[in-house]
Coordinates of C-alpha atoms in Angstrom, one line a residue:
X735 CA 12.1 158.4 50.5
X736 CA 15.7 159.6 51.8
X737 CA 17.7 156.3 52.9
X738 CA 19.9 156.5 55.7
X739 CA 22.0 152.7 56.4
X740 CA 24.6 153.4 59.3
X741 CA 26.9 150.2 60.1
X742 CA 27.7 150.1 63.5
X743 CA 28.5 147.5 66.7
X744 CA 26.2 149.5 68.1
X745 CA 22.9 149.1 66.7
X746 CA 20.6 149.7 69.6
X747 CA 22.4 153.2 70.3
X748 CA 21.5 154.4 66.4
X749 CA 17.9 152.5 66.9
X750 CA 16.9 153.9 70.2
X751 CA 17.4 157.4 69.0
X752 CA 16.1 157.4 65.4
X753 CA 12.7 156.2 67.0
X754 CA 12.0 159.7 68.6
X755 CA 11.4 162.8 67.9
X756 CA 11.9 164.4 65.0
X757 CA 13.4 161.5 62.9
X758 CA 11.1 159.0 64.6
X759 CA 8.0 161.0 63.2
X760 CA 9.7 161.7 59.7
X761 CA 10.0 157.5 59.4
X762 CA 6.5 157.2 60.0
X763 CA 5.2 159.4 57.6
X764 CA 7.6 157.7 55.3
X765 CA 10.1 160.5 54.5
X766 CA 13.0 158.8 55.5
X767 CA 14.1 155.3 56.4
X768 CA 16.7 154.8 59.2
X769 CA 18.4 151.3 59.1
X770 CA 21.1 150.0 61.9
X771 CA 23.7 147.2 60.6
X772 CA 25.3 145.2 63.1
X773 CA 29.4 144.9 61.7
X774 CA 29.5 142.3 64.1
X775 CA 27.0 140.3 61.4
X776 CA 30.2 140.4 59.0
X777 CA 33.4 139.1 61.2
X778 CA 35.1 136.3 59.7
X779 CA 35.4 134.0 62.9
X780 CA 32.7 132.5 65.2
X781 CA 34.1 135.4 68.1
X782 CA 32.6 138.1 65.7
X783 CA 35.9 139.9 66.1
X784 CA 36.0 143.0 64.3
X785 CA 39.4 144.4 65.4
X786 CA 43.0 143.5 65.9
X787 CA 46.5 145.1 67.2
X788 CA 47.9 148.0 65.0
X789 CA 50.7 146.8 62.8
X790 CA 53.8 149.0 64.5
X791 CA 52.5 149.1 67.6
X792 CA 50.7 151.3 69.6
X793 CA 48.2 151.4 72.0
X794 CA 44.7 150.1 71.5
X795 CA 43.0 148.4 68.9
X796 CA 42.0 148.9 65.3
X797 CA 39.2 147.7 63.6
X798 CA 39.9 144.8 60.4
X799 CA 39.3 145.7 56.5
X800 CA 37.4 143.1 56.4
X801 CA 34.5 143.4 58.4
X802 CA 33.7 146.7 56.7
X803 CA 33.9 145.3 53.3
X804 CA 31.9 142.3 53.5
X805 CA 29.2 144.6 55.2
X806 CA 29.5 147.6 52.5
X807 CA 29.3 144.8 49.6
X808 CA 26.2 142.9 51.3
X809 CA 24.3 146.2 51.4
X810 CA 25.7 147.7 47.9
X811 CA 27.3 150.1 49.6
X812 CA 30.8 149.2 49.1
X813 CA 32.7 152.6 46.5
X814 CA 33.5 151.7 43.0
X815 CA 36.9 152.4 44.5
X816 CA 37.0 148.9 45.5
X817 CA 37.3 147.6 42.1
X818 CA 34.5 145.2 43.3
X819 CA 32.8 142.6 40.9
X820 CA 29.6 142.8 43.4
X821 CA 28.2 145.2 46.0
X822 CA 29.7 148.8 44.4
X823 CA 26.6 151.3 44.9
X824 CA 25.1 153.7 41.9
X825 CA 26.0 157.3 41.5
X826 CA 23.0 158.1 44.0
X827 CA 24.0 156.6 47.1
X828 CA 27.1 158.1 49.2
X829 CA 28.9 155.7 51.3
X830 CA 30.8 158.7 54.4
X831 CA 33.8 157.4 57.0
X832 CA 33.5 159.2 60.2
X833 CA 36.5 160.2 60.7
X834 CA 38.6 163.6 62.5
X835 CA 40.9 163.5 59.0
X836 CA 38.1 164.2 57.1
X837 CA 36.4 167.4 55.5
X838 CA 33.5 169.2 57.9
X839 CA 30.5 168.9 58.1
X840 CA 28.6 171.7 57.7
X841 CA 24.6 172.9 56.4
X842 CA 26.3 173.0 53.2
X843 CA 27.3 169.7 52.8
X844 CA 23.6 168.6 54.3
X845 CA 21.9 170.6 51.3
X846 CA 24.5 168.9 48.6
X847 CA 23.7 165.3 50.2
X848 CA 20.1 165.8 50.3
X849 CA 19.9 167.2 46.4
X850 CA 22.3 164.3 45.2
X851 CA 21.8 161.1 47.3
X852 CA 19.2 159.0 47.8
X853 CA 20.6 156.9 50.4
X854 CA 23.9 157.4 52.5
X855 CA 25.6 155.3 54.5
X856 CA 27.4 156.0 57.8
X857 CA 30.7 154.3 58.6
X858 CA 31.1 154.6 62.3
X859 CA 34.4 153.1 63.5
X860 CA 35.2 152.5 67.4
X861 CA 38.6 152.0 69.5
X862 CA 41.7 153.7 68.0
X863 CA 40.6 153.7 64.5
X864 CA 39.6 151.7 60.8
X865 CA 42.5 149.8 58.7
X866 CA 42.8 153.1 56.7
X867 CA 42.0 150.4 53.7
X868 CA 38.5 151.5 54.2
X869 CA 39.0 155.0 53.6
X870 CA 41.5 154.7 50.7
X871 CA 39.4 151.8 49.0
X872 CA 36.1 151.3 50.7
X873 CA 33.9 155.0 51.2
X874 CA 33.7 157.7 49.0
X875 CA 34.6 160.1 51.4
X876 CA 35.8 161.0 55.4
X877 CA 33.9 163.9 57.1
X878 CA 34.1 165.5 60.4
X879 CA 31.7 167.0 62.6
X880 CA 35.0 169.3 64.4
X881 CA 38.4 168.9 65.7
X882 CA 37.9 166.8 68.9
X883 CA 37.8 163.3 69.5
X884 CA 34.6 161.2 70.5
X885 CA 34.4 157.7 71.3
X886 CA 32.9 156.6 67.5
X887 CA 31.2 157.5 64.8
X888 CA 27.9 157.1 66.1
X889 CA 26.6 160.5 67.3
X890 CA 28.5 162.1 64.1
X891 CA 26.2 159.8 62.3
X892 CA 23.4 160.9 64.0
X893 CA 24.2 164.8 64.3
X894 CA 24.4 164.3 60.5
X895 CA 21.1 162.4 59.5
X896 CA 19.4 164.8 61.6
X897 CA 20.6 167.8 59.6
X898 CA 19.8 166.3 56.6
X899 CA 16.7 164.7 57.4
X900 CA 15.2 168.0 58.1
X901 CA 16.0 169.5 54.6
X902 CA 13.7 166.3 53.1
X903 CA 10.3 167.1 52.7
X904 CA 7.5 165.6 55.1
X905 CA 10.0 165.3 58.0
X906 CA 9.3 169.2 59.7
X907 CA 5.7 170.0 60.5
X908 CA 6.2 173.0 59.4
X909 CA 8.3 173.3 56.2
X910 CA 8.5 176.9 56.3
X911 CA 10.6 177.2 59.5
X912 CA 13.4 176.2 57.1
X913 CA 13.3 179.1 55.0
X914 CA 14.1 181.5 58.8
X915 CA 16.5 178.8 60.7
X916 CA 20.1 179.2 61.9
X917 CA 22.4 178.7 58.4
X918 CA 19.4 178.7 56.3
X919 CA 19.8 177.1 52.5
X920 CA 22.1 179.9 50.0
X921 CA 22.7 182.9 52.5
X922 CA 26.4 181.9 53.5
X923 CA 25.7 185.3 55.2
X924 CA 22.5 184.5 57.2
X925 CA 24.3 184.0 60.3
X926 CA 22.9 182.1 63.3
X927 CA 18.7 182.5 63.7
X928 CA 17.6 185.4 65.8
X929 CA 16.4 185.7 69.2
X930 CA 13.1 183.7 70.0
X931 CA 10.4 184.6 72.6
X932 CA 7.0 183.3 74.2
X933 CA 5.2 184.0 77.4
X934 CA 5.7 185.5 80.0
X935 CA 6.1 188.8 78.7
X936 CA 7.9 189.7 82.1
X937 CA 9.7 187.0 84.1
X938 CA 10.7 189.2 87.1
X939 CA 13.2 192.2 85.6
X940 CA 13.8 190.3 82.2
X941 CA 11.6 191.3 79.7
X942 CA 10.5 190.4 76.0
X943 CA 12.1 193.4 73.7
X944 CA 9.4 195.9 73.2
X945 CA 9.9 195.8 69.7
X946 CA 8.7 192.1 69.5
X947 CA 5.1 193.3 70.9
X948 CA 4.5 196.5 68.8
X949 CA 2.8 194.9 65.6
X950 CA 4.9 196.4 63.9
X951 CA 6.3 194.0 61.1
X952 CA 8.5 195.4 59.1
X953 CA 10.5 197.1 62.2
X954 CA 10.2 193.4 63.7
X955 CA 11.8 192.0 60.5
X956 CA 14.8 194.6 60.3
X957 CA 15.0 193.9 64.7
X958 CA 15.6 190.6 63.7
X959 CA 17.5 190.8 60.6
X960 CA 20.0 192.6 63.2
X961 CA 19.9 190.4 65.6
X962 CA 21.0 187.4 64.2
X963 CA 24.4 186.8 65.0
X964 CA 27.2 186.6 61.8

């Protein structure tokens, strides 16, 4: 079973949709495991504070060290980075910072996580930022799902489970659709997946390419082999 852990303060957004769909039917055949931790759980004062004015200045509010690594220790996800006497994680699980500074994710990087971790855990900061003590001391590593800024790490997190999720066996119906998808596994090449089409075979003037309704198999192969976009 593939772990996924994402620490969050906001648990019901990761819950609500890892229950559905895809990832909601992969966790019930027992593929995958989706777990939601509440950072509020690990503040150090009765508020449940987990953030503070930027030393400097600045606008906004950054979230506290310490939160993050009394949460990463408790769930032995913390990096041996940390030095830690208790809570450092073994060589298969891979604790990621969401964050715009670090390297992108791509289907790549979801075919290295799925072939090397068992478990990964999702950082997913909120308001201007993370004490950058938790990237330099606390996660293995910062990724990025592009260069634009969202509100948190949360639908990273997601955006990445998902990609992973379906490279683990028993989450996809159909396995095989892998081996034809958009960026499939070893063609850097491959390109984006081809055109699809169902029924109708005529909707008004815009019709299916004749090609697609000939039988012909190995003409529909090189049609779509061409049609993919690079």
């Amino acid at each position: 079973m593939k772990t996924f852990s994402v620490i969050t303060i906001f648990p019901d957004l990761i819950r609500n949709y890892a229950d559905e769909s895809i990832l909601g039917r992969g966790q019930e055949a027992g593929a995958i495991k989706i777990e939601s931790i509440n950072l509020r759980d690990y503040a150090i004062d009765k508020h449940q504070t987990v953030d503070d004015s930027p030393y400097g200045g600045g606008p906004g509010m950054v979230m506290r060290v310490e939160p993050w690594h009394r949460a990463l220790a408790a769930h032995n996800a913390l990096s041996p980075k940390a030095n830690a006497a208790e809570g450092t994680h073994d060589e298969r699980t891979h604790t990621v910072l969401m964050s715009p500074r670090g390297r992108t994710f791509t289907q790549r990087v979801a075919e290295e996580w799925v072939e090397k971790y068992d478990r990964i855990v999702f950082v997913c900061g909120r308001y201007e930022g993370v004490d950058h003590r938790v990237a330099e001391f606390c996660v293995d590593e910062e990724v990025s799902i592009g260069d634009f800024v969202l509100a948190g790490g949360e639908l990273p997190a997601l955006t990445m489970i998902e990609a992973v999720s379906r490279l683990v066996p028993g989450v996809l119906g159909n396995q095989e659709s892998l081996d034809q998808e958009t960026f499939g596994k070893g063609d850097d090449d491959q390109g984006a997946e081809y055109p699809q089409y169902t029924r109708p075979e005529k909707f008004g003037s815009w019709e299916v390419p004749a090609i697609l309704l000939s039988g012909n198999h190995a003409a529909i192969a090189k049609w779509r082999s061409e049609s993919r976009k690079k």
